[in-house]
Tab-separated table of C-alpha atoms in Angstrom:
chain	number	residue	atom	x	y	z
A	1	MET	CA	-10.764	9.866	-24.994
A	2	HIS	CA	-12.766	12.955	-25.926
A	3	ILE	CA	-14.041	11.138	-29.025
A	4	LEU	CA	-15.148	8.154	-26.946
A	5	THR	CA	-16.806	10.309	-24.312
A	6	TYR	CA	-18.853	12.108	-26.979
A	7	PHE	CA	-20.734	8.857	-27.587
A	8	GLY	CA	-22.372	9.596	-24.235
A	9	ASP	CA	-22.973	13.321	-24.619
A	10	SER	CA	-26.556	14.573	-24.413
A	11	MET	CA	-26.018	16.767	-27.478
A	12	LEU	CA	-25.706	13.567	-29.505
A	13	LEU	CA	-27.935	11.185	-27.571
A	14	ILE	CA	-31.132	13.200	-27.081
A	15	PRO	CA	-31.712	13.927	-30.816
A	16	THR	CA	-30.722	10.339	-31.606
A	17	ALA	CA	-33.254	9.038	-29.070
A	18	VAL	CA	-35.992	11.076	-30.744
A	19	ILE	CA	-35.009	9.706	-34.165
A	20	MET	CA	-35.124	6.193	-32.711
A	21	ALA	CA	-38.661	6.780	-31.461
A	22	LEU	CA	-39.708	7.741	-34.994
A	23	LEU	CA	-37.944	4.702	-36.447
A	24	LEU	CA	-39.610	2.400	-33.926
A	25	ARG	CA	-42.969	3.760	-34.990
A	26	TRP	CA	-42.076	3.192	-38.635
A	27	LYS	CA	-40.093	-0.049	-38.567
A	28	ASN	CA	-41.577	-2.011	-35.686
A	29	ASP	CA	-44.962	-3.758	-35.677
A	30	ASP	CA	-45.286	-3.370	-31.905
A	31	ARG	CA	-46.824	0.094	-31.520
A	32	ARG	CA	-46.113	0.042	-27.780
A	33	ALA	CA	-42.386	-0.041	-28.468
A	34	VAL	CA	-42.252	3.732	-28.994
A	35	TRP	CA	-43.688	4.383	-25.544
A	36	PHE	CA	-41.507	1.708	-23.945
A	37	TRP	CA	-38.462	3.358	-25.507
A	38	LEU	CA	-39.410	6.872	-24.460
A	39	LEU	CA	-40.086	5.578	-20.940
A	40	ALA	CA	-36.721	3.808	-20.750
A	41	PHE	CA	-34.703	6.764	-22.058
A	42	GLY	CA	-36.734	9.232	-19.996
A	43	CYS	CA	-36.208	7.190	-16.835
A	44	ALA	CA	-32.453	7.194	-17.395
A	45	GLY	CA	-32.412	10.960	-17.777
A	46	ALA	CA	-34.706	11.510	-14.795
A	47	VAL	CA	-32.749	9.290	-12.401
A	48	VAL	CA	-29.439	10.863	-13.431
A	49	SER	CA	-30.825	14.382	-13.082
A	50	ILE	CA	-32.408	13.726	-9.684
A	51	SER	CA	-29.185	12.229	-8.335
A	52	LYS	CA	-27.195	15.220	-9.549
A	53	ILE	CA	-29.669	17.761	-8.157
A	54	ALA	CA	-29.646	15.922	-4.820
A	55	PHE	CA	-25.896	16.388	-4.600
A	56	LEU	CA	-25.378	19.749	-6.293
A	57	GLY	CA	-28.167	21.402	-4.343
A	58	PHE	CA	-28.314	19.514	-1.063
A	59	GLY	CA	-24.974	17.743	-0.728
A	60	ILE	CA	-26.550	14.271	-0.778
A	61	GLY	CA	-23.772	11.918	-1.801
A	62	SER	CA	-21.395	9.315	-0.434
A	63	VAL	CA	-17.983	10.211	0.937
A	64	ARG	CA	-17.078	6.536	1.269
A	65	PHE	CA	-17.748	5.764	-2.391
A	66	ASN	CA	-16.862	9.222	-3.723
A	67	PHE	CA	-20.349	9.370	-5.223
A	68	THR	CA	-21.937	12.633	-6.390
A	69	GLY	CA	-24.565	11.193	-8.744
A	70	PHE	CA	-24.889	8.735	-11.602
A	71	SER	CA	-22.606	9.331	-14.573
A	72	GLY	CA	-24.975	10.704	-17.195
A	73	HIS	CA	-22.686	9.807	-20.089
A	74	SER	CA	-22.487	6.190	-18.893
A	75	ALA	CA	-26.182	5.806	-18.092
A	76	MET	CA	-27.574	7.444	-21.207
A	77	SER	CA	-25.192	5.701	-23.593
A	78	ALA	CA	-25.898	2.315	-21.964
A	79	THR	CA	-29.611	2.969	-22.458
A	80	LEU	CA	-29.349	4.055	-26.089
A	81	TRP	CA	-26.639	2.183	-27.994
A	82	PRO	CA	-27.774	-1.438	-27.427
A	83	VAL	CA	-31.307	-0.525	-28.524
A	84	MET	CA	-30.166	1.520	-31.509
A	85	LEU	CA	-27.947	-1.212	-32.935
A	86	TRP	CA	-30.693	-3.781	-32.337
A	87	LEU	CA	-33.095	-1.537	-34.237
A	88	LEU	CA	-30.802	-0.884	-37.196
A	89	THR	CA	-29.819	-4.544	-37.686
A	90	GLY	CA	-33.189	-6.208	-37.136
A	91	ARG	CA	-33.292	-7.922	-40.518
A	92	LEU	CA	-29.679	-9.026	-40.774
A	93	ALA	CA	-28.485	-12.581	-40.185
A	94	ARG	CA	-28.347	-13.761	-36.572
A	95	GLY	CA	-24.562	-13.550	-36.379
A	96	TRP	CA	-24.517	-9.932	-37.517
A	97	ARG	CA	-27.312	-9.031	-35.122
A	98	LEU	CA	-25.455	-10.572	-32.188
A	99	ALA	CA	-22.266	-8.762	-33.166
A	100	ALA	CA	-24.151	-5.472	-33.418
A	101	LEU	CA	-25.788	-6.020	-30.044
A	102	ALA	CA	-22.431	-6.827	-28.461
A	103	THR	CA	-21.069	-3.595	-29.954
A	104	GLY	CA	-24.048	-1.743	-28.499
A	105	TYR	CA	-23.113	-2.976	-25.032
A	106	LEU	CA	-19.401	-2.331	-25.582
A	107	ILE	CA	-19.717	1.340	-26.610
A	108	PRO	CA	-21.087	2.479	-23.212
A	109	LEU	CA	-18.336	0.577	-21.423
A	110	LEU	CA	-15.760	2.502	-23.461
A	111	VAL	CA	-17.639	5.731	-22.684
A	112	GLY	CA	-17.403	4.924	-18.987
A	113	ILE	CA	-13.684	4.220	-19.252
A	114	SER	CA	-13.211	7.546	-21.031
A	115	ARG	CA	-15.026	9.358	-18.200
A	116	LEU	CA	-12.590	7.828	-15.725
A	117	ALA	CA	-9.595	8.671	-17.904
A	118	LEU	CA	-10.772	12.283	-18.170
A	119	ASP	CA	-11.253	12.388	-14.376
A	120	ALA	CA	-14.863	13.437	-14.870
A	121	HIS	CA	-16.305	10.762	-12.571
A	122	SER	CA	-15.359	8.311	-9.869
A	123	PRO	CA	-15.574	4.531	-10.445
A	124	SER	CA	-18.763	4.309	-8.350
A	125	GLU	CA	-20.472	6.926	-10.524
A	126	VAL	CA	-19.509	5.219	-13.778
A	127	ILE	CA	-20.399	1.712	-12.579
A	128	SER	CA	-23.780	2.811	-11.206
A	129	GLY	CA	-24.483	4.739	-14.415
A	130	LEU	CA	-23.685	1.723	-16.570
A	131	LEU	CA	-25.821	-0.563	-14.402
A	132	LEU	CA	-28.730	1.857	-14.646
A	133	GLY	CA	-28.488	2.184	-18.428
A	134	TYR	CA	-27.861	-1.499	-19.102
A	135	THR	CA	-30.856	-2.415	-16.926
A	136	LEU	CA	-33.163	-0.104	-18.880
A	137	SER	CA	-31.925	-1.085	-22.344
A	138	SER	CA	-31.987	-4.788	-21.473
A	139	ALA	CA	-35.524	-4.469	-20.093
A	140	PHE	CA	-36.590	-2.866	-23.379
A	141	LEU	CA	-34.904	-5.542	-25.475
A	142	ILE	CA	-36.408	-8.346	-23.384
A	143	ALA	CA	-39.841	-6.791	-23.857
A	144	GLN	CA	-39.170	-6.807	-27.622
A	145	ARG	CA	-37.615	-10.278	-27.804
A	146	GLY	CA	-40.404	-11.593	-30.020
A	147	MET	CA	-40.194	-8.671	-32.439
A	148	ARG	CA	-37.803	-8.029	-35.321
A	149	PRO	CA	-37.761	-4.516	-36.807
A	150	HIS	CA	-38.180	-4.190	-40.570
A	151	GLY	CA	-35.009	-3.774	-42.568
A	152	PHE	CA	-33.500	-0.508	-43.778
A	153	SER	CA	-32.424	0.239	-47.305
A	154	LEU	CA	-29.099	2.037	-47.670
A	155	ALA	CA	-30.938	5.274	-48.458
A	156	GLN	CA	-33.166	4.917	-45.396
A	157	LEU	CA	-30.175	4.121	-43.219
A	158	ALA	CA	-28.324	7.177	-44.527
A	159	VAL	CA	-31.279	9.435	-43.724
A	160	ALA	CA	-31.725	7.910	-40.265
A	161	LEU	CA	-28.067	8.428	-39.384
A	162	LEU	CA	-27.635	11.832	-41.023
A	163	LEU	CA	-28.321	13.970	-37.951
A	164	PRO	CA	-26.279	11.827	-35.500
A	165	VAL	CA	-23.325	11.847	-37.908
A	166	LEU	CA	-23.550	15.628	-38.352
A	167	LEU	CA	-23.717	16.163	-34.591
A	168	PHE	CA	-20.744	13.860	-34.056
A	169	SER	CA	-18.698	15.618	-36.726
A	170	GLN	CA	-19.341	19.010	-35.140
A	171	GLY	CA	-18.555	17.761	-31.642
A	172	ARG	CA	-20.674	20.362	-29.853
A	173	VAL	CA	-20.986	19.508	-26.160
A	174	ALA	CA	-24.248	19.834	-24.221
A	175	THR	CA	-24.393	22.285	-21.303
A	176	THR	CA	-26.553	19.949	-19.206
A	177	GLN	CA	-24.196	19.964	-16.223
A	178	GLN	CA	-24.094	23.756	-16.059
A	179	PHE	CA	-27.889	23.916	-16.258
A	180	LEU	CA	-28.252	21.402	-13.425
A	181	GLN	CA	-25.767	23.345	-11.316
A	182	ARG	CA	-27.781	26.547	-11.660
A	183	LEU	CA	-31.103	24.772	-11.127
A	184	SER	CA	-29.839	22.902	-8.063
A	185	ALA	CA	-28.502	26.065	-6.432
A	186	GLN	CA	-31.816	27.830	-7.033
A	187	LEU	CA	-33.858	24.938	-5.648
A	188	ALA	CA	-31.679	24.702	-2.545
A	189	GLY	CA	-31.451	28.467	-2.073
A	190	ILE	CA	-27.655	28.505	-2.048
A	191	GLU	CA	-25.216	30.716	-3.926
A	192	GLN	CA	-22.910	27.971	-5.196
A	193	PRO	CA	-23.656	24.300	-5.874
A	194	TRP	CA	-21.881	21.607	-3.939
A	195	THR	CA	-18.647	20.258	-5.425
A	196	ARG	CA	-16.758	17.004	-5.097
A	197	ALA	CA	-14.163	18.820	-2.998
A	198	ASP	CA	-16.901	19.863	-0.567
A	199	LEU	CA	-17.947	16.219	-0.244
A	200	LEU	CA	-14.460	14.859	0.254
A	201	ASN	CA	-13.622	17.542	2.821
A	202	GLN	CA	-16.141	15.860	5.096
A	203	ARG	CA	-13.598	13.086	5.625
A	204	ARG	CA	-11.405	15.475	7.591
């Protein structure tokens, strides 16, 4: 499960998103695609961060749905992987492209399942995160439906994937959650950020 969940870790996804922006500039004739992609990925990160700060700093969540903010792993992976596999397989036969796209949508689902298995999130947080990410990636792909990225040679593909593969092999985890906890407490002027236990204690 830890391997699956790493497919949604910011340590892997943020550098990969930057590489994708460079590849879109290089391999796509639509020059707006870079900005569309940065907007989509940035929106996912912003919405996730705002939801977490709202809870961690101000206790804004849902007791009924056990909701403390969007699952970042689910949202960010659902934004990135469908677009990345579309980009890398743009010049393959239709069947291969469809299979790659289906894989791009499947990976985030497995990430979400891993977050539940690791007890890192509630079902509402994973489902909302997936819906957010899938909406953004699908909006990007619909906007690009008339475009097909140029193909990659094996050497180009190896270079493009070098950094993501190295990051995955090292398995270093981002400290985004800890940063948001400190930031939220400072913004709210409290000593300790809110926790899930604090939220659920409101039921009593």
